[in-house]
Amino acid sequence: MTTAAVALVGDRSPSVQAHTRVPALLAALRERDGLTLDAYWIPTTDADDLTGFDAIWMLPGSPYRSEAGAVNAARTAREHGIPFLGTCGGFQHTVLEYARNVLGLAVAHAENDPEAEEFLLVPLECSLAGHEDAVRLAPGSLAERVIGAERSVERYSCNFGLNTRYLPVLEAGGLRFTGRDEAGAVRVLELPDHPFFLATLFQPELAGDGTRPPPGHHRLRLRRRRPCREPLRRAGPRGRIAAGSASPPLSGVAGGEAPLPAASGATGSRRRSCGPRPRPSPSRRAPAGRPARRGRTP
């Protein structure tokens, strides 16, 4: 049986449905695929050193307690070739990390720093909280190979998306956006020349009734860097989850992500053309020729 040590980066909360499904998803991976994930919950406030893990899974739950911790999780995976999956808030902070640390853009997340001058992540025209929608995946992309189809219907619980003004510079800088909704809004990103680096604005954790692992979680085992070593980490705020066991008590409060209804059946697509609002307004943009002030990092 294959074992891998996985960092579950996020601030656990019973109000985030994706968090409550983690123990069952881990158990399903073990039973169906023979994959035991030695999973550790890592609060964003404690995500300073993740290099010892075999994979990093940044879960939903924004706004995170520490933007810096979430950004560092994505950076660690990118720089060290650690298999990475980011969902919802994980997608948002992954693109924020790349824009700041690779492209040198002085940008902020509007949810984390509403007083900043330049926003990379902005409120959506229509909230996606509680909705599901079709996503079209680029043929031959990692996302298409993982999901096994060029079109998929996925569930969301988010209110923020990518500011489309930055899409050209992000693509020119090396990010590949391989999933879009029917209106062309970005929903999936991946990083070429990385063993496994995938982030989605939708939440694959919410697929079905929570007893079958989404494809992306299964494929992480094919990208594992090295055999797991025990003991991996010190005890403390990092909570360990045994696959198949009951979830440890959830603590903390996660805002921004609206709780989804408990029903697991498909509800049908309830939106078609939502996208980021045209923010920031011209009055809030930095004057031409002057670098914008970088958003605060909590």
PDB file of C-alpha atoms in Angstrom:
ATOM      1  CA  MET A   1       0.000   0.000   0.000  1.00  0.00           C
ATOM      2  CA  THR A   2       1.321   3.420  -0.983  1.00  0.00           C
ATOM      3  CA  THR A   3       1.691   6.018   1.756  1.00  0.00           C
ATOM      4  CA  ALA A   4       2.261   9.725   1.311  1.00  0.00           C
ATOM      5  CA  ALA A   5       2.448  12.553   3.840  1.00  0.00           C
ATOM      6  CA  VAL A   6       0.125  15.380   2.815  1.00  0.00           C
ATOM      7  CA  ALA A   7      -0.197  18.880   4.239  1.00  0.00           C
ATOM      8  CA  LEU A   8      -3.832  19.988   4.356  1.00  0.00           C
ATOM      9  CA  VAL A   9      -3.343  23.742   4.395  1.00  0.00           C
ATOM     10  CA  GLY A  10      -6.331  25.672   5.683  1.00  0.00           C
ATOM     11  CA  ASP A  11      -8.056  26.908   8.799  1.00  0.00           C
ATOM     12  CA  ARG A  12     -10.450  24.131   9.785  1.00  0.00           C
ATOM     13  CA  SER A  13     -14.047  25.139  10.279  1.00  0.00           C
ATOM     14  CA  PRO A  14     -17.288  23.152  10.577  1.00  0.00           C
ATOM     15  CA  SER A  15     -18.950  25.777   8.376  1.00  0.00           C
ATOM     16  CA  VAL A  16     -16.797  24.802   5.391  1.00  0.00           C
ATOM     17  CA  GLN A  17     -18.342  21.703   3.853  1.00  0.00           C
ATOM     18  CA  ALA A  18     -15.139  20.738   2.027  1.00  0.00           C
ATOM     19  CA  HIS A  19     -13.374  20.451   5.392  1.00  0.00           C
ATOM     20  CA  THR A  20     -15.984  18.138   6.865  1.00  0.00           C
ATOM     21  CA  ARG A  21     -15.631  15.782   3.892  1.00  0.00           C
ATOM     22  CA  VAL A  22     -11.887  15.271   4.218  1.00  0.00           C
ATOM     23  CA  PRO A  23     -11.906  12.197   6.510  1.00  0.00           C
ATOM     24  CA  ALA A  24     -14.341  10.331   4.230  1.00  0.00           C
ATOM     25  CA  LEU A  25     -12.331  11.271   1.137  1.00  0.00           C
ATOM     26  CA  LEU A  26      -9.142   9.958   2.745  1.00  0.00           C
ATOM     27  CA  ALA A  27     -10.891   6.724   3.652  1.00  0.00           C
ATOM     28  CA  ALA A  28     -12.181   6.343   0.091  1.00  0.00           C
ATOM     29  CA  LEU A  29      -8.690   6.810  -1.336  1.00  0.00           C
ATOM     30  CA  ARG A  30      -7.406   4.095   0.966  1.00  0.00           C
ATOM     31  CA  GLU A  31     -10.172   1.614   0.196  1.00  0.00           C
ATOM     32  CA  ARG A  32     -10.505   2.220  -3.550  1.00  0.00           C
ATOM     33  CA  ASP A  33      -6.956   3.006  -4.616  1.00  0.00           C
ATOM     34  CA  GLY A  34      -4.770   1.496  -1.908  1.00  0.00           C
ATOM     35  CA  LEU A  35      -3.427   4.973  -1.127  1.00  0.00           C
ATOM     36  CA  THR A  36      -2.939   5.958   2.490  1.00  0.00           C
ATOM     37  CA  LEU A  37      -2.502   9.697   2.913  1.00  0.00           C
ATOM     38  CA  ASP A  38      -0.847  10.541   6.203  1.00  0.00           C
ATOM     39  CA  ALA A  39      -2.687  13.838   6.368  1.00  0.00           C
ATOM     40  CA  TYR A  40      -1.874  16.751   8.665  1.00  0.00           C
ATOM     41  CA  TRP A  41      -4.028  19.845   9.031  1.00  0.00           C
ATOM     42  CA  ILE A  42      -1.749  22.873   8.826  1.00  0.00           C
ATOM     43  CA  PRO A  43      -3.298  26.213   9.809  1.00  0.00           C
ATOM     44  CA  THR A  44      -2.234  29.024   7.510  1.00  0.00           C
ATOM     45  CA  THR A  45      -0.629  30.670  10.528  1.00  0.00           C
ATOM     46  CA  ASP A  46       1.674  27.642  10.813  1.00  0.00           C
ATOM     47  CA  ALA A  47       2.448  27.068   7.110  1.00  0.00           C
ATOM     48  CA  ASP A  48       5.984  28.401   7.277  1.00  0.00           C
ATOM     49  CA  ASP A  49       7.844  25.153   6.492  1.00  0.00           C
ATOM     50  CA  LEU A  50       6.155  22.492   4.357  1.00  0.00           C
ATOM     51  CA  THR A  51       9.168  21.103   2.531  1.00  0.00           C
ATOM     52  CA  GLY A  52       9.021  17.775   4.378  1.00  0.00           C
ATOM     53  CA  PHE A  53       5.656  16.809   2.913  1.00  0.00           C
ATOM     54  CA  ASP A  54       5.069  14.615  -0.121  1.00  0.00           C
ATOM     55  CA  ALA A  55       2.162  16.757  -1.316  1.00  0.00           C
ATOM     56  CA  ILE A  56       0.347  19.974  -0.408  1.00  0.00           C
ATOM     57  CA  TRP A  57      -3.415  20.337  -0.663  1.00  0.00           C
ATOM     58  CA  MET A  58      -4.626  23.899  -0.031  1.00  0.00           C
ATOM     59  CA  LEU A  59      -8.277  23.644   0.925  1.00  0.00           C
ATOM     60  CA  PRO A  60     -11.096  26.199   0.683  1.00  0.00           C
ATOM     61  CA  GLY A  61     -11.903  28.531   3.554  1.00  0.00           C
ATOM     62  CA  SER A  62     -10.896  32.063   2.622  1.00  0.00           C
ATOM     63  CA  PRO A  63     -10.328  34.580   3.971  1.00  0.00           C
ATOM     64  CA  TYR A  64      -7.550  32.592   5.596  1.00  0.00           C
ATOM     65  CA  ARG A  65      -6.203  33.706   8.930  1.00  0.00           C
ATOM     66  CA  SER A  66      -2.835  34.307   7.302  1.00  0.00           C
ATOM     67  CA  GLU A  67      -2.597  35.377   3.695  1.00  0.00           C
ATOM     68  CA  ALA A  68       1.170  35.084   4.001  1.00  0.00           C
ATOM     69  CA  GLY A  69       0.877  31.449   5.103  1.00  0.00           C
ATOM     70  CA  ALA A  70      -1.409  30.527   2.215  1.00  0.00           C
ATOM     71  CA  VAL A  71       0.860  32.263  -0.275  1.00  0.00           C
ATOM     72  CA  ASN A  72       3.880  30.495   1.201  1.00  0.00           C
ATOM     73  CA  ALA A  73       2.227  27.092   0.804  1.00  0.00           C
ATOM     74  CA  ALA A  74       1.828  27.650  -2.935  1.00  0.00           C
ATOM     75  CA  ARG A  75       5.333  29.049  -3.213  1.00  0.00           C
ATOM     76  CA  THR A  76       6.857  26.061  -1.397  1.00  0.00           C
ATOM     77  CA  ALA A  77       5.140  23.617  -3.737  1.00  0.00           C
ATOM     78  CA  ARG A  78       6.156  25.598  -6.807  1.00  0.00           C
ATOM     79  CA  GLU A  79       9.799  26.097  -5.875  1.00  0.00           C
ATOM     80  CA  HIS A  80      10.433  22.609  -4.490  1.00  0.00           C
ATOM     81  CA  GLY A  81       8.525  20.566  -7.054  1.00  0.00           C
ATOM     82  CA  ILE A  82       6.075  19.271  -4.442  1.00  0.00           C
ATOM     83  CA  PRO A  83       2.785  17.962  -5.884  1.00  0.00           C
ATOM     84  CA  PHE A  84       0.150  20.607  -5.257  1.00  0.00           C
ATOM     85  CA  LEU A  85      -3.619  20.887  -5.404  1.00  0.00           C
ATOM     86  CA  GLY A  86      -5.370  24.145  -4.547  1.00  0.00           C
ATOM     87  CA  THR A  87      -9.134  24.554  -4.531  1.00  0.00           C
ATOM     88  CA  CYS A  88     -11.315  27.680  -4.318  1.00  0.00           C
ATOM     89  CA  GLY A  89      -9.337  29.920  -1.927  1.00  0.00           C
ATOM     90  CA  GLY A  90      -6.363  27.732  -2.797  1.00  0.00           C
ATOM     91  CA  PHE A  91      -6.737  28.778  -6.444  1.00  0.00           C
ATOM     92  CA  GLN A  92      -6.972  32.447  -5.498  1.00  0.00           C
ATOM     93  CA  HIS A  93      -3.854  32.445  -3.335  1.00  0.00           C
ATOM     94  CA  THR A  94      -1.913  30.347  -5.835  1.00  0.00           C
ATOM     95  CA  VAL A  95      -2.348  32.927  -8.573  1.00  0.00           C
ATOM     96  CA  LEU A  96      -1.597  35.679  -6.045  1.00  0.00           C
ATOM     97  CA  GLU A  97       1.684  33.980  -5.123  1.00  0.00           C
ATOM     98  CA  TYR A  98       2.743  33.628  -8.746  1.00  0.00           C
ATOM     99  CA  ALA A  99       1.884  37.218  -9.610  1.00  0.00           C
ATOM    100  CA  ARG A 100       3.866  38.596  -6.682  1.00  0.00           C
ATOM    101  CA  ASN A 101       6.866  36.296  -6.448  1.00  0.00           C
ATOM    102  CA  VAL A 102       7.436  35.315 -10.069  1.00  0.00           C
ATOM    103  CA  LEU A 103       6.158  38.323 -12.004  1.00  0.00           C
ATOM    104  CA  GLY A 104       6.852  40.982  -9.381  1.00  0.00           C
ATOM    105  CA  LEU A 105       3.354  42.479  -9.536  1.00  0.00           C
ATOM    106  CA  ALA A 106       2.262  44.700  -6.657  1.00  0.00           C
ATOM    107  CA  VAL A 107      -1.252  43.297  -6.383  1.00  0.00           C
ATOM    108  CA  ALA A 108      -3.697  42.317  -3.650  1.00  0.00           C
ATOM    109  CA  HIS A 109      -6.697  40.134  -2.948  1.00  0.00           C
ATOM    110  CA  ALA A 110      -9.734  42.393  -2.531  1.00  0.00           C
ATOM    111  CA  GLU A 111     -11.159  40.185   0.214  1.00  0.00           C
ATOM    112  CA  ASN A 112      -7.951  40.359   2.268  1.00  0.00           C
ATOM    113  CA  ASP A 113      -7.023  43.972   1.629  1.00  0.00           C
ATOM    114  CA  PRO A 114      -9.962  46.047   0.367  1.00  0.00           C
ATOM    115  CA  GLU A 115      -7.977  49.274   0.723  1.00  0.00           C
ATOM    116  CA  ALA A 116      -5.204  48.247  -1.669  1.00  0.00           C
ATOM    117  CA  GLU A 117      -4.684  50.111  -4.947  1.00  0.00           C
ATOM    118  CA  GLU A 118      -4.353  47.172  -7.358  1.00  0.00           C
ATOM    119  CA  PHE A 119      -6.421  44.000  -7.156  1.00  0.00           C
ATOM    120  CA  LEU A 120      -5.595  40.673  -8.743  1.00  0.00           C
ATOM    121  CA  LEU A 121      -8.594  38.942  -7.147  1.00  0.00           C
ATOM    122  CA  VAL A 122     -11.888  40.828  -7.311  1.00  0.00           C
ATOM    123  CA  PRO A 123     -15.540  40.168  -6.437  1.00  0.00           C
ATOM    124  CA  LEU A 124     -17.444  38.184  -9.029  1.00  0.00           C
ATOM    125  CA  GLU A 125     -20.339  39.854 -10.809  1.00  0.00           C
ATOM    126  CA  CYS A 126     -22.495  36.978  -9.581  1.00  0.00           C
ATOM    127  CA  SER A 127     -21.544  34.990  -6.520  1.00  0.00           C
ATOM    128  CA  LEU A 128     -20.793  31.340  -7.208  1.00  0.00           C
ATOM    129  CA  ALA A 129     -21.614  30.290  -3.651  1.00  0.00           C
ATOM    130  CA  GLY A 130     -23.864  27.258  -3.740  1.00  0.00           C
ATOM    131  CA  HIS A 131     -23.845  27.018  -7.539  1.00  0.00           C
ATOM    132  CA  GLU A 132     -22.597  24.462 -10.000  1.00  0.00           C
ATOM    133  CA  ASP A 133     -21.574  25.082 -13.587  1.00  0.00           C
ATOM    134  CA  ALA A 134     -19.916  23.499 -16.585  1.00  0.00           C
ATOM    135  CA  VAL A 135     -16.160  23.781 -17.046  1.00  0.00           C
ATOM    136  CA  ARG A 136     -14.422  23.148 -20.367  1.00  0.00           C
ATOM    137  CA  LEU A 137     -10.875  21.814 -20.115  1.00  0.00           C
ATOM    138  CA  ALA A 138      -8.095  22.282 -22.642  1.00  0.00           C
ATOM    139  CA  PRO A 139      -7.394  19.066 -24.585  1.00  0.00           C
ATOM    140  CA  GLY A 140      -4.149  17.450 -23.464  1.00  0.00           C
ATOM    141  CA  SER A 141      -3.922  19.551 -20.304  1.00  0.00           C
ATOM    142  CA  LEU A 142      -3.158  18.117 -16.878  1.00  0.00           C
ATOM    143  CA  ALA A 143      -6.683  19.045 -15.809  1.00  0.00           C
ATOM    144  CA  GLU A 144      -8.208  17.167 -18.733  1.00  0.00           C
ATOM    145  CA  ARG A 145      -6.077  14.101 -18.042  1.00  0.00           C
ATOM    146  CA  VAL A 146      -6.910  14.147 -14.341  1.00  0.00           C
ATOM    147  CA  ILE A 147     -10.656  14.601 -14.767  1.00  0.00           C
ATOM    148  CA  GLY A 148     -10.807  12.331 -17.803  1.00  0.00           C
ATOM    149  CA  ALA A 149     -13.085  14.520 -19.912  1.00  0.00           C
ATOM    150  CA  GLU A 150     -13.021  17.819 -21.778  1.00  0.00           C
ATOM    151  CA  ARG A 151     -16.178  19.013 -20.018  1.00  0.00           C
ATOM    152  CA  SER A 152     -17.239  18.636 -16.413  1.00  0.00           C
ATOM    153  CA  VAL A 153     -19.924  20.076 -14.147  1.00  0.00           C
ATOM    154  CA  GLU A 154     -18.448  21.287 -10.867  1.00  0.00           C
ATOM    155  CA  ARG A 155     -19.629  22.893  -7.631  1.00  0.00           C
ATOM    156  CA  TYR A 156     -18.526  26.232  -6.224  1.00  0.00           C
ATOM    157  CA  SER A 157     -18.628  28.197  -3.009  1.00  0.00           C
ATOM    158  CA  CYS A 158     -16.785  31.405  -3.747  1.00  0.00           C
ATOM    159  CA  ASN A 159     -17.307  35.093  -4.311  1.00  0.00           C
ATOM    160  CA  PHE A 160     -13.962  36.180  -5.802  1.00  0.00           C
ATOM    161  CA  GLY A 161     -12.228  35.524  -9.097  1.00  0.00           C
ATOM    162  CA  LEU A 162      -9.330  36.649 -11.270  1.00  0.00           C
ATOM    163  CA  ASN A 163      -9.215  40.248 -12.481  1.00  0.00           C
ATOM    164  CA  THR A 164      -9.184  39.698 -16.250  1.00  0.00           C
ATOM    165  CA  ARG A 165      -6.940  42.735 -16.801  1.00  0.00           C
ATOM    166  CA  TYR A 166      -4.068  40.599 -15.510  1.00  0.00           C
ATOM    167  CA  LEU A 167      -4.792  37.512 -17.576  1.00  0.00           C
ATOM    168  CA  PRO A 168      -2.449  38.394 -20.501  1.00  0.00           C
ATOM    169  CA  VAL A 169       0.552  39.110 -18.258  1.00  0.00           C
ATOM    170  CA  LEU A 170      -0.028  35.957 -16.218  1.00  0.00           C
ATOM    171  CA  GLU A 171      -0.188  33.812 -19.344  1.00  0.00           C
ATOM    172  CA  ALA A 172       2.862  35.512 -20.832  1.00  0.00           C
ATOM    173  CA  GLY A 173       4.642  34.904 -17.524  1.00  0.00           C
ATOM    174  CA  GLY A 174       4.193  31.133 -17.642  1.00  0.00           C
ATOM    175  CA  LEU A 175       0.883  30.246 -15.994  1.00  0.00           C
ATOM    176  CA  ARG A 176      -1.433  28.076 -18.056  1.00  0.00           C
ATOM    177  CA  PHE A 177      -5.177  28.521 -17.658  1.00  0.00           C
ATOM    178  CA  THR A 178      -6.684  25.247 -18.809  1.00  0.00           C
ATOM    179  CA  GLY A 179     -10.268  25.388 -17.580  1.00  0.00           C
ATOM    180  CA  ARG A 180     -12.958  27.964 -18.310  1.00  0.00           C
ATOM    181  CA  ASP A 181     -16.689  28.233 -17.951  1.00  0.00           C
ATOM    182  CA  GLU A 182     -19.025  28.529 -20.934  1.00  0.00           C
ATOM    183  CA  ALA A 183     -18.525  32.303 -20.965  1.00  0.00           C
ATOM    184  CA  GLY A 184     -14.732  31.986 -20.983  1.00  0.00           C
ATOM    185  CA  ALA A 185     -14.057  32.928 -17.354  1.00  0.00           C
ATOM    186  CA  VAL A 186     -10.959  31.252 -15.889  1.00  0.00           C
ATOM    187  CA  ARG A 187     -11.639  28.314 -13.562  1.00  0.00           C
ATOM    188  CA  VAL A 188      -8.451  26.148 -13.640  1.00  0.00           C
ATOM    189  CA  LEU A 189      -4.732  26.878 -13.690  1.00  0.00           C
ATOM    190  CA  GLU A 190      -1.673  24.684 -13.902  1.00  0.00           C
ATOM    191  CA  LEU A 191       2.066  25.162 -14.029  1.00  0.00           C
ATOM    192  CA  PRO A 192       3.967  23.560 -16.917  1.00  0.00           C
ATOM    193  CA  ASP A 193       7.251  21.778 -16.177  1.00  0.00           C
ATOM    194  CA  HIS A 194       6.135  20.941 -12.642  1.00  0.00           C
ATOM    195  CA  PRO A 195       5.525  17.327 -11.511  1.00  0.00           C
ATOM    196  CA  PHE A 196       1.936  18.098 -10.475  1.00  0.00           C
ATOM    197  CA  PHE A 197       0.615  21.605  -9.939  1.00  0.00           C
ATOM    198  CA  LEU A 198      -3.118  22.182 -10.311  1.00  0.00           C
ATOM    199  CA  ALA A 199      -5.547  24.731  -8.865  1.00  0.00           C
ATOM    200  CA  THR A 200      -9.286  25.073  -9.406  1.00  0.00           C
ATOM    201  CA  LEU A 201     -11.746  27.805  -8.479  1.00  0.00           C
ATOM    202  CA  PHE A 202     -14.389  25.123  -8.049  1.00  0.00           C
ATOM    203  CA  GLN A 203     -14.335  22.636  -5.182  1.00  0.00           C
ATOM    204  CA  PRO A 204     -13.874  19.021  -6.331  1.00  0.00           C
ATOM    205  CA  GLU A 205     -14.245  18.015  -2.676  1.00  0.00           C
ATOM    206  CA  LEU A 206     -17.984  18.655  -3.087  1.00  0.00           C
ATOM    207  CA  ALA A 207     -18.490  16.187  -5.939  1.00  0.00           C
ATOM    208  CA  GLY A 208     -21.172  13.583  -5.310  1.00  0.00           C
ATOM    209  CA  ASP A 209     -21.954  12.566  -1.755  1.00  0.00           C
ATOM    210  CA  GLY A 210     -18.395  12.856  -0.457  1.00  0.00           C
ATOM    211  CA  THR A 211     -17.651   9.135  -0.405  1.00  0.00           C
ATOM    212  CA  ARG A 212     -15.703   8.999  -3.683  1.00  0.00           C
ATOM    213  CA  PRO A 213     -12.450  10.925  -4.052  1.00  0.00           C
ATOM    214  CA  PRO A 214     -12.255  13.392  -6.930  1.00  0.00           C
ATOM    215  CA  PRO A 215      -9.798  12.408  -9.702  1.00  0.00           C
ATOM    216  CA  GLY A 216      -7.203  15.002  -8.764  1.00  0.00           C
ATOM    217  CA  HIS A 217      -6.691  13.511  -5.321  1.00  0.00           C
ATOM    218  CA  HIS A 218      -6.155  10.056  -6.823  1.00  0.00           C
ATOM    219  CA  ARG A 219      -3.523  11.290  -9.268  1.00  0.00           C
ATOM    220  CA  LEU A 220      -1.429  12.851  -6.512  1.00  0.00           C
ATOM    221  CA  ARG A 221      -0.099   9.394  -5.705  1.00  0.00           C
ATOM    222  CA  LEU A 222       1.438   9.148  -9.168  1.00  0.00           C
ATOM    223  CA  ARG A 223       3.449  12.279  -8.539  1.00  0.00           C
ATOM    224  CA  ARG A 224       4.745  11.470  -5.054  1.00  0.00           C
ATOM    225  CA  ARG A 225       8.309  12.676  -4.619  1.00  0.00           C
ATOM    226  CA  ARG A 226       9.738  10.155  -2.189  1.00  0.00           C
ATOM    227  CA  PRO A 227       8.781   7.557   0.436  1.00  0.00           C
ATOM    228  CA  CYS A 228       7.163   8.938   3.532  1.00  0.00           C
ATOM    229  CA  ARG A 229       9.333   9.205   6.615  1.00  0.00           C
ATOM    230  CA  GLU A 230       8.044   8.958  10.185  1.00  0.00           C
ATOM    231  CA  PRO A 231       7.789  10.890  12.343  1.00  0.00           C
ATOM    232  CA  LEU A 232       7.178  13.770   9.949  1.00  0.00           C
ATOM    233  CA  ARG A 233       6.298  16.700  12.119  1.00  0.00           C
ATOM    234  CA  ARG A 234       6.158  17.859  15.678  1.00  0.00           C
ATOM    235  CA  ALA A 235       2.854  17.884  17.472  1.00  0.00           C
ATOM    236  CA  GLY A 236       1.038  21.118  18.076  1.00  0.00           C
ATOM    237  CA  PRO A 237      -1.516  23.040  16.036  1.00  0.00           C
ATOM    238  CA  ARG A 238      -1.067  20.621  13.144  1.00  0.00           C
ATOM    239  CA  GLY A 239      -3.889  18.097  13.451  1.00  0.00           C
ATOM    240  CA  ARG A 240      -3.303  14.595  12.105  1.00  0.00           C
ATOM    241  CA  ILE A 241      -6.184  12.733  10.486  1.00  0.00           C
ATOM    242  CA  ALA A 242      -6.282   8.969  10.231  1.00  0.00           C
ATOM    243  CA  ALA A 243      -8.083   7.819   7.100  1.00  0.00           C
ATOM    244  CA  GLY A 244     -11.394   6.278   7.992  1.00  0.00           C
ATOM    245  CA  SER A 245     -11.471   7.827  11.446  1.00  0.00           C
ATOM    246  CA  ALA A 246     -13.827  10.444  12.687  1.00  0.00           C
ATOM    247  CA  SER A 247     -12.762  13.979  11.998  1.00  0.00           C
ATOM    248  CA  PRO A 248     -10.926  15.703  14.835  1.00  0.00           C
ATOM    249  CA  PRO A 249     -12.922  18.517  16.434  1.00  0.00           C
ATOM    250  CA  LEU A 250     -13.059  21.422  14.030  1.00  0.00           C
ATOM    251  CA  SER A 251     -12.110  24.808  15.324  1.00  0.00           C
ATOM    252  CA  GLY A 252     -11.694  28.278  13.990  1.00  0.00           C
ATOM    253  CA  VAL A 253     -13.916  30.427  11.848  1.00  0.00           C
ATOM    254  CA  ALA A 254     -13.627  30.768   8.108  1.00  0.00           C
ATOM    255  CA  GLY A 255     -15.446  33.623   6.465  1.00  0.00           C
ATOM    256  CA  GLY A 256     -15.953  34.528   2.850  1.00  0.00           C
ATOM    257  CA  GLU A 257     -16.899  31.030   1.748  1.00  0.00           C
ATOM    258  CA  ALA A 258     -20.632  30.563   2.061  1.00  0.00           C
ATOM    259  CA  PRO A 259     -21.663  27.202   3.573  1.00  0.00           C
ATOM    260  CA  LEU A 260     -23.227  24.947   0.973  1.00  0.00           C
ATOM    261  CA  PRO A 261     -26.473  23.059   1.461  1.00  0.00           C
ATOM    262  CA  ALA A 262     -25.963  19.555   2.811  1.00  0.00           C
ATOM    263  CA  ALA A 263     -27.777  17.923  -0.099  1.00  0.00           C
ATOM    264  CA  SER A 264     -25.335  16.048  -2.315  1.00  0.00           C
ATOM    265  CA  GLY A 265     -27.377  15.668  -5.479  1.00  0.00           C
ATOM    266  CA  ALA A 266     -26.916  17.809  -8.559  1.00  0.00           C
ATOM    267  CA  THR A 267     -28.994  20.944  -8.488  1.00  0.00           C
ATOM    268  CA  GLY A 268     -28.502  21.994 -12.084  1.00  0.00           C
ATOM    269  CA  SER A 269     -26.543  24.911 -13.422  1.00  0.00           C
ATOM    270  CA  ARG A 270     -27.959  28.120 -11.987  1.00  0.00           C
ATOM    271  CA  ARG A 271     -25.681  30.636 -13.650  1.00  0.00           C
ATOM    272  CA  ARG A 272     -24.159  31.182 -17.067  1.00  0.00           C
ATOM    273  CA  SER A 273     -22.176  34.374 -17.424  1.00  0.00           C
ATOM    274  CA  CYS A 274     -20.845  35.453 -14.049  1.00  0.00           C
ATOM    275  CA  GLY A 275     -17.338  36.880 -14.045  1.00  0.00           C
ATOM    276  CA  PRO A 276     -15.204  39.314 -12.099  1.00  0.00           C
ATOM    277  CA  ARG A 277     -16.580  42.796 -11.680  1.00  0.00           C
ATOM    278  CA  PRO A 278     -14.619  45.500 -13.476  1.00  0.00           C
ATOM    279  CA  ARG A 279     -12.566  46.426 -10.432  1.00  0.00           C
ATOM    280  CA  PRO A 280     -10.531  48.284  -9.416  1.00  0.00           C
ATOM    281  CA  SER A 281     -12.179  51.440 -10.677  1.00  0.00           C
ATOM    282  CA  PRO A 282      -9.967  53.901 -12.571  1.00  0.00           C
ATOM    283  CA  SER A 283      -9.982  56.246  -9.594  1.00  0.00           C
ATOM    284  CA  ARG A 284      -8.325  53.564  -7.448  1.00  0.00           C
ATOM    285  CA  ARG A 285      -5.625  52.533  -9.894  1.00  0.00           C
ATOM    286  CA  ALA A 286      -2.087  53.769  -9.503  1.00  0.00           C
ATOM    287  CA  PRO A 287      -1.115  56.617 -11.857  1.00  0.00           C
ATOM    288  CA  ALA A 288       0.641  55.547 -15.026  1.00  0.00           C
ATOM    289  CA  GLY A 289       4.372  55.148 -14.573  1.00  0.00           C
ATOM    290  CA  ARG A 290       4.175  54.684 -10.817  1.00  0.00           C
ATOM    291  CA  PRO A 291       4.212  51.205  -9.262  1.00  0.00           C
ATOM    292  CA  ALA A 292       1.072  50.388  -7.349  1.00  0.00           C
ATOM    293  CA  ARG A 293       1.312  49.945  -3.599  1.00  0.00           C
ATOM    294  CA  ARG A 294       1.450  46.321  -2.661  1.00  0.00           C
ATOM    295  CA  GLY A 295      -1.439  44.988  -0.640  1.00  0.00           C
ATOM    296  CA  ARG A 296      -0.936  44.310   3.031  1.00  0.00           C
ATOM    297  CA  THR A 297       0.027  40.831   4.131  1.00  0.00           C
ATOM    298  CA  PRO A 298      -1.543  39.909   7.431  1.00  0.00           C
TER     299      PRO A 298
END
